[in-house]
Tab-separated table of C-alpha atoms in Angstrom:
chain	number	residue	atom	x	y	z
A	14	MET	CA	-31.736	20.771	72.749
A	15	ILE	CA	-29.479	18.761	70.652
A	16	GLU	CA	-29.617	15.931	73.401
A	17	LYS	CA	-33.492	15.739	72.673
A	18	THR	CA	-33.132	15.532	68.888
A	19	TYR	CA	-29.953	13.454	68.405
A	20	GLN	CA	-31.795	10.111	68.869
A	21	ILE	CA	-34.319	11.272	66.035
A	22	THR	CA	-31.324	12.176	64.150
A	23	GLU	CA	-29.742	8.771	64.751
A	24	LYS	CA	-32.560	6.947	63.534
A	25	LEU	CA	-33.273	9.178	60.447
A	26	LEU	CA	-29.712	8.574	59.392
A	27	ASN	CA	-30.021	4.773	59.830
A	28	ASN	CA	-33.343	4.776	57.852
A	29	GLY	CA	-31.737	7.137	55.142
A	30	LEU	CA	-28.614	4.669	54.968
A	31	LYS	CA	-31.187	1.672	54.381
A	32	ALA	CA	-33.188	3.673	51.653
A	33	THR	CA	-29.901	4.553	49.965
A	34	GLN	CA	-28.425	1.126	50.024
A	35	ASN	CA	-31.948	-0.156	48.524
A	36	LEU	CA	-31.763	2.478	45.759
A	37	LEU	CA	-28.213	1.330	44.952
A	38	GLU	CA	-29.428	-2.284	44.597
A	39	LEU	CA	-32.298	-1.055	42.463
A	40	LEU	CA	-30.138	0.854	40.094
A	41	ASN	CA	-27.640	-2.049	39.695
A	42	ALA	CA	-30.791	-4.308	39.034
A	43	GLU	CA	-31.890	-1.716	36.492
A	44	ALA	CA	-28.323	-1.464	34.945
A	45	ALA	CA	-28.258	-5.304	34.464
A	46	SER	CA	-31.691	-5.436	32.868
A	47	LEU	CA	-30.711	-2.653	30.338
A	48	LYS	CA	-27.603	-4.799	29.672
A	49	GLN	CA	-29.811	-8.028	29.124
A	50	LYS	CA	-32.303	-5.865	27.142
A	51	THR	CA	-35.063	-7.147	29.425
A	52	ASP	CA	-38.668	-6.176	28.323
A	53	ALA	CA	-39.865	-2.770	28.976
A	54	ASP	CA	-42.385	-3.994	31.484
A	55	ALA	CA	-39.542	-5.283	33.678
A	56	ILE	CA	-37.576	-1.755	33.259
A	57	SER	CA	-41.001	0.106	33.972
A	58	ALA	CA	-41.418	-1.729	37.065
A	59	LEU	CA	-37.923	-1.062	38.246
A	60	ALA	CA	-38.537	2.717	37.411
A	61	THR	CA	-41.810	2.624	39.532
A	62	HIS	CA	-39.917	1.175	42.490
A	63	LYS	CA	-37.005	3.616	42.058
A	64	LYS	CA	-39.417	6.454	42.300
A	65	ASP	CA	-40.829	5.132	45.388
A	66	LEU	CA	-37.531	5.062	47.090
A	67	VAL	CA	-36.562	8.509	45.869
A	68	ALA	CA	-39.947	9.710	47.627
A	69	GLN	CA	-38.744	7.911	50.777
A	70	LEU	CA	-35.348	9.789	50.434
A	71	GLU	CA	-37.001	13.159	49.860
A	72	GLN	CA	-38.978	12.576	53.135
A	73	PHE	CA	-35.856	11.650	54.706
A	74	THR	CA	-34.431	14.783	53.671
A	75	LYS	CA	-37.489	16.800	54.806
A	76	GLN	CA	-37.342	15.251	58.235
A	77	LEU	CA	-33.576	15.648	58.610
A	78	GLY	CA	-34.028	19.306	57.551
A	79	GLN	CA	-36.558	19.956	60.459
A	80	VAL	CA	-34.165	18.295	62.862
A	81	LEU	CA	-31.218	20.467	61.633
A	82	ALA	CA	-33.467	23.598	61.939
A	83	THR	CA	-33.742	23.236	65.520
A	84	GLU	CA	-30.030	24.205	65.623
A	85	GLN	CA	-30.349	26.486	62.886
A	86	LEU	CA	-28.500	24.463	60.435
A	87	VAL	CA	-29.222	23.720	56.898
A	88	VAL	CA	-29.563	20.065	54.905
A	89	SER	CA	-26.396	19.817	53.576
A	90	ASN	CA	-22.900	17.878	54.050
A	91	ASP	CA	-21.650	21.032	56.023
A	92	GLY	CA	-24.925	21.018	58.043
A	93	ILE	CA	-25.022	17.495	59.116
A	94	LYS	CA	-21.070	17.662	60.018
A	95	ALA	CA	-21.718	20.785	62.035
A	96	TYR	CA	-24.715	19.126	63.702
A	97	LEU	CA	-22.409	15.988	64.725
A	98	VAL	CA	-19.696	18.408	65.911
A	99	LYS	CA	-22.188	20.055	68.235
A	100	ALA	CA	-23.444	16.605	69.438
A	101	LYS	CA	-19.999	15.422	69.823
A	102	ALA	CA	-19.271	18.908	71.863
A	103	ALA	CA	-22.375	17.949	74.152
A	104	GLY	CA	-20.856	14.367	75.173
A	105	ILE	CA	-22.712	12.498	72.862
A	106	ASN	CA	-21.081	9.474	71.091
A	107	ILE	CA	-21.555	10.117	67.227
A	108	SER	CA	-19.525	7.529	65.604
A	109	GLU	CA	-22.270	5.335	64.817
A	110	SER	CA	-24.184	8.570	63.063
A	111	TRP	CA	-20.796	9.611	61.506
A	112	ASN	CA	-20.523	6.181	59.873
A	113	TYR	CA	-24.062	6.418	58.701
A	114	TRP	CA	-23.668	9.972	57.127
A	115	ASN	CA	-20.473	8.966	55.421
A	116	HIS	CA	-22.000	5.733	53.902
A	117	ILE	CA	-24.939	7.747	52.581
A	118	VAL	CA	-22.808	10.617	51.084
A	119	ARG	CA	-20.687	7.632	49.102
A	120	LEU	CA	-23.710	5.438	48.109
A	121	SER	CA	-25.220	8.790	47.003
A	122	GLN	CA	-22.478	9.576	44.522
A	123	THR	CA	-22.514	5.846	43.183
A	124	CYS	CA	-26.331	5.837	42.862
A	125	ARG	CA	-26.017	9.393	40.934
A	126	THR	CA	-23.098	7.655	38.562
A	127	ILE	CA	-25.077	4.758	37.853
A	128	ASN	CA	-28.407	6.498	37.272
A	129	GLU	CA	-26.528	8.529	34.737
A	130	GLN	CA	-25.344	5.723	33.131
A	131	ASN	CA	-28.806	4.114	33.326
A	132	GLY	CA	-30.335	7.151	31.844
A	133	ALA	CA	-27.795	7.213	28.887
A	134	SER	CA	-28.675	3.740	27.964
A	135	ILE	CA	-32.498	4.181	28.075
A	136	ALA	CA	-31.730	7.098	25.771
A	137	LEU	CA	-29.718	4.977	23.380
A	138	LEU	CA	-32.394	2.107	23.211
A	139	SER	CA	-35.029	4.684	22.639
A	140	ARG	CA	-33.032	6.577	19.709
A	141	HIS	CA	-32.477	2.987	18.353
A	142	THR	CA	-36.358	2.005	18.641
A	143	GLN	CA	-37.317	5.437	16.885
A	144	ARG	CA	-34.906	4.822	14.051
A	145	SER	CA	-36.030	1.358	13.670
A	146	LEU	CA	-39.576	2.491	13.540
A	147	GLN	CA	-38.632	5.305	10.966
A	148	ILE	CA	-37.153	2.742	8.739
A	149	LEU	CA	-40.198	0.515	9.004
A	150	ARG	CA	-42.663	3.307	8.256
A	151	GLY	CA	-40.437	4.950	5.462
A	152	LYS	CA	-40.760	8.209	7.115
A	153	SER	CA	-38.804	10.687	8.764
A	154	PRO	CA	-39.653	12.635	11.828
A	155	LEU	CA	-40.091	15.758	9.775
A	156	ALA	CA	-42.890	14.341	7.776
A	157	ALA	CA	-45.211	14.421	10.557
A	158	THR	CA	-44.241	18.033	11.866
A	159	TYR	CA	-45.671	21.603	10.526
A	160	GLY	CA	-43.377	24.342	9.077
A	161	PRO	CA	-43.475	27.848	9.988
A	162	ASP	CA	-46.173	28.434	7.697
A	163	GLY	CA	-48.396	25.856	9.106
A	164	VAL	CA	-48.291	23.617	6.349
A	165	THR	CA	-46.883	19.811	6.870
A	166	ARG	CA	-43.486	19.363	5.635
A	167	ASN	CA	-42.675	16.700	3.152
A	168	GLU	CA	-39.019	14.911	2.556
A	169	LEU	CA	-37.803	13.705	-0.438
A	170	PHE	CA	-37.860	10.136	0.909
A	171	SER	CA	-41.019	10.189	2.822
A	172	HIS	CA	-42.811	7.233	1.084
A	173	THR	CA	-43.160	3.685	2.852
A	174	LEU	CA	-40.399	1.202	2.313
A	175	ILE	CA	-41.970	-1.533	3.968
A	176	SER	CA	-45.493	-2.293	4.901
A	177	VAL	CA	-46.238	-4.602	7.643
């Protein structure tokens, strides 16, 4: 059975590698945009494109899972390795697929790290923006919230400092 599914697996791994490489490039572009403090629209466009690539990678994972299920394996690093070992035992040259998978694993780890760093940068920029708005408005976030008794909380310094 593995002889019939191996060609599909090799194509899937090749496509998965290309999608992972594209995601890495996109994450690096996002990191560069965040360092340059590019406008929010550019970062939003990158995020939309990133979402599309993640959807492609999810589709890749589902398709790979279907192929692995034919051999009673699950989608995991161990599952892929077991599949490739079975293919090698069946006399199939797995060197290219093995390289694809190893690249996908390494690039995925790098993507995860860069994405976490980008997320932290976005969180810091968001906090900075919120603080700036609070200063301009002269109100803390508690001024617009309700207490346990249903009454709005007022703070000592909730008056407007600057009016624009």
